[in-house]
């Protein structure tokens, strides 16, 4: 028998405890330790049992406890102070950079498939999600008028547990949204927000939840409703759980559904940020909505792209979503017709080569074509991305492919452990939370007394070891271990030993098995009783990745071996909670991805902010942060790339053990006065000073704001003014350009009076340009110059504008002489050429039309 109606029953909180609800429903608590402790201090055991989810926690408190608490004046005072602090935080006005926009009338929307905000909102799998969560948190702290859009996965990402022999198993608990810190989103009329979406000709019902992340609202789409058929309910069941068919439906939901959801909620952000290609259909949907307002396809594309930001994360071609033509046809044939595009032309939006009918539709290509602001997530990854996607801009040298780099960062108040945070408060001032990208603030880290920093660090290590033992005991219990084995859990690890952490997804390129390759070396180091070292591992393999699962199994086998069982522990079910302990309690953070496959990597930054030293291959962020004098941490190799992966493993594992044995271990155990490892502590502080202000998400969001959000927002305002007048003008101009461009030519490129060339001395260049009747202000002529490599190509280049020479033009023939300058920056071979691109005051990026003319020999 099923009940006819179901209600959620919530406890009746005494009046003076109502503030607890207010705090519980804003995930601000996830970066404000004092709020967490307000909950935890009511009942530590229950707090742990409810997985630090304040809503579930409050719902489980007995009326007796609540009555008692309501009479605790000291507690009530703390609560009131916290509530007041939260209200003050929330009431500050938005950044004035976005004109009349505010948190209620957001200027920007940030789309992501996953968001990692707190372990009690399990809608993330790893780095991509955590990054999105940290982005929202910094946007909140910096008061950027932004909302987030994602999906409300009923079963989240899987929970990992291991069989006794170490094979990964997956568990999918059903989460109850009523018991989580999210609420139903309401329409402006106050109704629960809900709408219908067409997915391949079938109606899908979507409801909307909202999570409050400080000042930022995150909207989560949910298709698990009474009316949807099971295959549609499943769309928001598991993160990364389905096949390609489900993936395209989920991406339609996120992108197209996400834009629809905002409309239903009465929100009309002007700028969209697509975090990874999953949400690129949002760009299409905007295009369509601009066309519905009377714009041509070209004008609509101009507006959509000029006000969109796209961040790519995946440096391997296979990691980018691609859908076959046949599948696209089923979902988008009608859509294409509606926006007046032949299906082939529509498909070209997602093809590197628009003329190749065999190419699948790639979401990354779509996002690149529908956004004028594209970036990778570290300098190295920007470089890799330009190479990876250069076919989209066939006429461009790879250096000019318009994909930039905004290096990721982590949200310091979330990831800095409470104990280190208090040290920071004392020696850097409380500013480090509000203003963590300020170099002056971090510069003070040198003033933290060595002994105090080291004691704090040792306390965090001890806490990590307690945590690891507790989790190991639970793991063994769940596996039905005998009492004697359980006892082992209390004896593993040594709170004083050099502790090396390795935690990440078990994707092949991250090489979790590298340590296993030269086991004798490892065993020799582990056997050293005078200078003990130990390892703590964690990480999940994708459920379909048997190779990854085998790596975990091999690692577990080693952890269980007679030689290693006290010095190596694998903690199950890596999530934000496990991460918090590991990145604050280890001494060394080990990372050995195969360069250049780690787009950025963020766990190392979290570790760095806690004084944990980095030991990593030069990939992602570490390639950018590492200093060759090792003053901030250590490198494995020098950033070499290899064509033979086995050989690479062989070389790098030797290096790894050499550095560990000859540098890291001796320095850790070099204890001078007061038993302090002075050189080690100096590195910890040096990393705070130099890396603290750079590798945090405030710096990252500030970069996005200045380099992309504000210009994109202003583009939108400019193009949309007066019924999109500028957009229409730009579209008409663009058509004109497209037809006339083919006759633009460059000839007679020459230097003026230059018998000899000296370093840093100007060289005058001239060229004749055939404008074909185009007004000179619509063409940008540039000199393009720099030192030349052995193979004759540019080693680096500079670009400088050239201007028409007033008296030398042959208007009749349409030829105009241009003059400009080039300066050789160094001695050696130097070269230059001349190019022309279209220019228009409303055109932000001259490269976006794909028109370019180079001087021909
Ligand atoms: C930070 C974090 C990640 C990302 O770490 P990488 O260094 O990018 O691999 C993954 N999972 C969790 C739980 C994290 O906290």
Coordinates of C-alpha atoms in Angstrom, one line a residue, residues 232-487:
X232 CA 13.7 11.0 -18.5
X233 CA 13.7 10.8 -14.7
X234 CA 17.1 9.2 -15.1
X235 CA 18.5 12.4 -16.7
X236 CA 19.2 13.9 -13.3
X237 CA 19.8 10.7 -11.6
X238 CA 23.6 10.2 -11.8
X239 CA 26.5 12.5 -12.8
X240 CA 28.4 11.0 -15.7
X241 CA 26.3 7.9 -15.5
X242 CA 24.7 7.2 -18.9
X243 CA 25.5 6.5 -22.5
X244 CA 25.9 9.0 -25.3
X245 CA 22.2 9.2 -25.9
X246 CA 21.7 10.2 -22.3
X247 CA 24.6 12.6 -22.5
X248 CA 23.1 14.6 -25.3
X249 CA 19.8 14.7 -23.5
X250 CA 21.5 15.9 -20.3
X251 CA 23.3 18.6 -22.3
X252 CA 20.1 19.7 -24.0
X253 CA 18.7 19.9 -20.5
X254 CA 21.6 21.9 -19.1
X255 CA 22.1 24.3 -22.0
X256 CA 18.7 24.8 -23.6
X257 CA 16.7 23.9 -20.4
X258 CA 19.1 26.1 -18.4
X259 CA 18.3 29.2 -20.5
X260 CA 14.5 28.3 -20.4
X261 CA 14.7 28.0 -16.6
X262 CA 16.1 31.4 -16.2
X263 CA 13.2 32.9 -18.3
X264 CA 10.7 31.0 -16.1
X265 CA 12.4 32.5 -13.1
X266 CA 12.2 36.0 -14.6
X267 CA 16.0 36.3 -15.0
X268 CA 17.7 37.6 -18.1
X269 CA 21.4 37.6 -17.7
X270 CA 23.3 39.4 -20.4
X271 CA 26.4 37.2 -20.4
X272 CA 26.9 33.5 -20.2
X273 CA 29.9 31.6 -19.0
X274 CA 30.1 28.0 -20.2
X275 CA 32.3 25.9 -17.9
X276 CA 33.4 23.1 -20.3
X277 CA 31.5 22.3 -23.5
X278 CA 28.7 20.4 -21.7
X279 CA 26.6 23.6 -21.7
X280 CA 27.3 24.8 -25.2
X281 CA 23.7 24.4 -26.3
X282 CA 23.0 27.4 -24.1
X283 CA 24.7 29.5 -26.8
X284 CA 22.4 28.0 -29.5
X285 CA 19.4 28.8 -27.4
X286 CA 20.5 32.4 -27.0
X287 CA 21.0 32.6 -30.7
X288 CA 17.5 31.4 -31.3
X289 CA 16.0 33.8 -28.8
X290 CA 17.8 36.8 -30.4
X291 CA 16.4 35.6 -33.8
X292 CA 13.0 35.5 -32.3
X293 CA 13.5 39.2 -31.5
X294 CA 14.0 39.9 -35.2
X295 CA 17.7 39.5 -35.8
X296 CA 19.2 37.7 -38.7
X297 CA 21.2 34.6 -38.0
X298 CA 24.5 36.5 -38.4
X299 CA 23.4 39.3 -36.2
X300 CA 22.2 36.9 -33.5
X301 CA 25.4 35.0 -33.7
X302 CA 27.4 38.2 -33.2
X303 CA 25.4 39.2 -30.1
X304 CA 25.5 35.7 -28.6
X305 CA 29.2 35.2 -29.2
X306 CA 30.3 38.7 -28.2
X307 CA 28.7 38.1 -24.8
X308 CA 29.8 34.5 -24.1
X309 CA 32.7 33.1 -22.3
X310 CA 33.9 29.5 -22.8
X311 CA 36.4 27.7 -20.6
X312 CA 37.8 24.4 -22.0
X313 CA 39.3 21.9 -19.6
X314 CA 40.1 18.8 -21.6
X315 CA 43.5 18.5 -23.3
X316 CA 42.7 15.1 -24.9
X317 CA 40.6 14.9 -28.0
X318 CA 38.6 11.9 -26.7
X319 CA 37.6 13.8 -23.6
X320 CA 35.5 16.2 -25.7
X321 CA 31.9 15.3 -26.2
X322 CA 31.1 14.5 -29.9
X323 CA 27.7 13.4 -31.2
X324 CA 27.2 11.6 -34.5
X325 CA 25.2 13.3 -37.3
X326 CA 22.4 10.8 -37.1
X327 CA 21.9 11.5 -33.4
X328 CA 22.1 15.3 -33.9
X329 CA 19.5 15.0 -36.6
X330 CA 17.0 13.3 -34.2
X331 CA 17.3 16.1 -31.7
X332 CA 18.1 19.2 -33.8
X333 CA 16.6 18.9 -37.3
X334 CA 13.5 20.9 -36.3
X335 CA 15.6 23.4 -34.3
X336 CA 17.8 24.0 -37.3
X337 CA 14.8 24.6 -39.5
X338 CA 13.4 27.0 -36.9
X339 CA 16.5 29.2 -37.0
X340 CA 16.5 29.0 -40.8
X341 CA 19.6 26.9 -41.3
X342 CA 20.1 24.0 -43.6
X343 CA 20.9 21.0 -41.4
X344 CA 24.4 20.8 -43.0
X345 CA 25.1 24.4 -42.1
X346 CA 23.8 23.8 -38.6
X347 CA 26.2 20.8 -38.2
X348 CA 29.0 23.0 -39.3
X349 CA 28.7 24.9 -36.1
X350 CA 30.1 21.9 -34.4
X351 CA 32.7 20.8 -36.9
X352 CA 36.3 21.7 -37.1
X353 CA 36.1 21.4 -40.9
X354 CA 32.7 22.7 -41.9
X355 CA 32.9 20.9 -45.2
X356 CA 33.6 17.5 -43.8
X357 CA 30.2 15.7 -43.7
X358 CA 31.8 12.8 -41.8
X359 CA 32.7 14.8 -38.8
X360 CA 30.7 14.4 -35.6
X361 CA 29.3 17.4 -33.9
X362 CA 31.7 18.5 -31.2
X363 CA 30.5 20.5 -28.2
X364 CA 33.8 22.2 -27.7
X365 CA 33.8 23.4 -31.3
X366 CA 30.3 24.7 -30.9
X367 CA 31.3 26.6 -27.8
X368 CA 34.4 28.0 -29.5
X369 CA 32.3 29.2 -32.4
X370 CA 29.7 30.7 -30.1
X371 CA 32.0 32.6 -27.8
X372 CA 34.5 35.4 -28.3
X373 CA 36.2 34.7 -25.0
X374 CA 37.7 31.3 -24.9
X375 CA 40.3 30.1 -22.5
X376 CA 42.2 27.1 -21.1
X377 CA 42.9 26.8 -17.4
X378 CA 46.6 27.3 -17.1
X379 CA 49.2 28.9 -19.3
X380 CA 50.4 25.5 -20.6
X381 CA 46.9 24.4 -21.2
X382 CA 46.1 27.5 -23.1
X383 CA 49.1 26.6 -25.4
X384 CA 47.9 23.0 -25.7
X385 CA 44.4 24.2 -26.5
X386 CA 45.5 26.5 -29.2
X387 CA 47.3 23.6 -30.8
X388 CA 44.4 21.3 -30.3
X389 CA 41.8 23.5 -31.9
X390 CA 43.9 25.3 -34.5
X391 CA 41.9 23.6 -37.3
X392 CA 38.9 25.8 -36.3
X393 CA 40.9 28.8 -37.4
X394 CA 42.7 27.4 -40.4
X395 CA 44.2 30.7 -41.7
X396 CA 45.9 31.5 -38.4
X397 CA 49.3 30.7 -37.1
X398 CA 48.8 28.7 -34.0
X399 CA 50.0 31.5 -31.7
X400 CA 47.1 33.6 -32.9
X401 CA 44.3 31.1 -32.3
X402 CA 42.0 33.1 -30.0
X403 CA 42.1 30.8 -27.0
X404 CA 43.7 32.5 -24.0
X405 CA 44.5 31.2 -20.5
X406 CA 43.0 32.0 -17.1
X407 CA 44.8 29.8 -14.6
X408 CA 42.5 28.1 -12.1
X409 CA 42.6 28.9 -8.4
X410 CA 41.0 27.6 -5.2
X411 CA 38.8 29.3 -2.7
X412 CA 41.1 30.0 0.2
X413 CA 38.5 30.3 3.0
X414 CA 37.1 26.9 2.0
X415 CA 40.4 25.0 1.7
X416 CA 42.6 26.6 4.4
X417 CA 42.2 24.4 7.5
X418 CA 40.8 26.2 10.5
X419 CA 44.1 26.0 12.5
X420 CA 46.1 27.5 9.6
X421 CA 43.3 30.1 9.2
X422 CA 43.8 31.2 12.8
X423 CA 47.5 31.6 12.2
X424 CA 46.8 33.6 9.1
X425 CA 44.3 35.8 11.1
X426 CA 47.0 36.5 13.6
X427 CA 49.9 37.2 11.3
X428 CA 48.4 38.2 7.9
X429 CA 45.4 39.9 9.4
X430 CA 41.8 38.8 8.7
X431 CA 42.1 40.3 5.2
X432 CA 43.4 37.0 3.8
X433 CA 39.9 35.7 3.7
X434 CA 38.3 38.7 2.1
X435 CA 41.2 39.7 -0.1
X436 CA 43.3 36.6 -0.7
X437 CA 44.8 37.8 -4.0
X438 CA 46.6 40.6 -2.3
X439 CA 50.4 40.1 -2.3
X440 CA 50.9 42.4 0.6
X441 CA 48.7 40.3 2.8
X442 CA 50.6 37.1 1.9
X443 CA 53.9 38.9 2.1
X444 CA 53.4 38.9 5.9
X445 CA 53.6 35.1 6.0
X446 CA 57.4 35.4 6.7
X447 CA 56.4 36.7 10.1
X448 CA 54.7 33.5 11.2
X449 CA 57.1 32.1 13.8
X450 CA 58.6 28.8 12.7
X451 CA 57.7 27.0 15.8
X452 CA 54.1 28.0 15.7
X453 CA 53.7 27.1 12.1
X454 CA 55.3 23.8 12.6
X455 CA 53.3 22.9 15.7
X456 CA 50.1 23.8 13.8
X457 CA 51.2 21.7 10.9
X458 CA 52.0 18.7 13.1
X459 CA 48.6 19.0 14.8
X460 CA 47.0 18.8 11.3
X461 CA 49.1 15.8 10.4
X462 CA 48.1 14.1 13.7
X463 CA 44.5 14.8 12.9
X464 CA 44.8 13.4 9.4
X465 CA 46.3 10.2 10.8
X466 CA 43.4 9.9 13.3
X467 CA 41.0 10.4 10.4
X468 CA 42.8 7.8 8.2
X469 CA 42.7 5.2 11.1
X470 CA 39.0 5.9 11.7
X471 CA 38.2 5.5 8.1
X472 CA 40.3 2.4 7.7
X473 CA 38.6 0.8 10.7
X474 CA 35.2 1.5 9.1
X475 CA 36.4 0.1 5.8
X476 CA 37.6 -3.1 7.5
X477 CA 34.3 -3.4 9.5
X478 CA 32.3 -3.1 6.4
X479 CA 34.4 -5.8 4.8
X480 CA 33.6 -8.1 7.8
X481 CA 37.2 -8.1 9.1
X482 CA 38.1 -10.0 12.2
X483 CA 38.9 -8.3 15.5
X484 CA 42.6 -8.7 15.1
X485 CA 42.5 -7.0 11.7
X486 CA 40.5 -4.2 13.1
X487 CA 43.1 -3.6 15.7

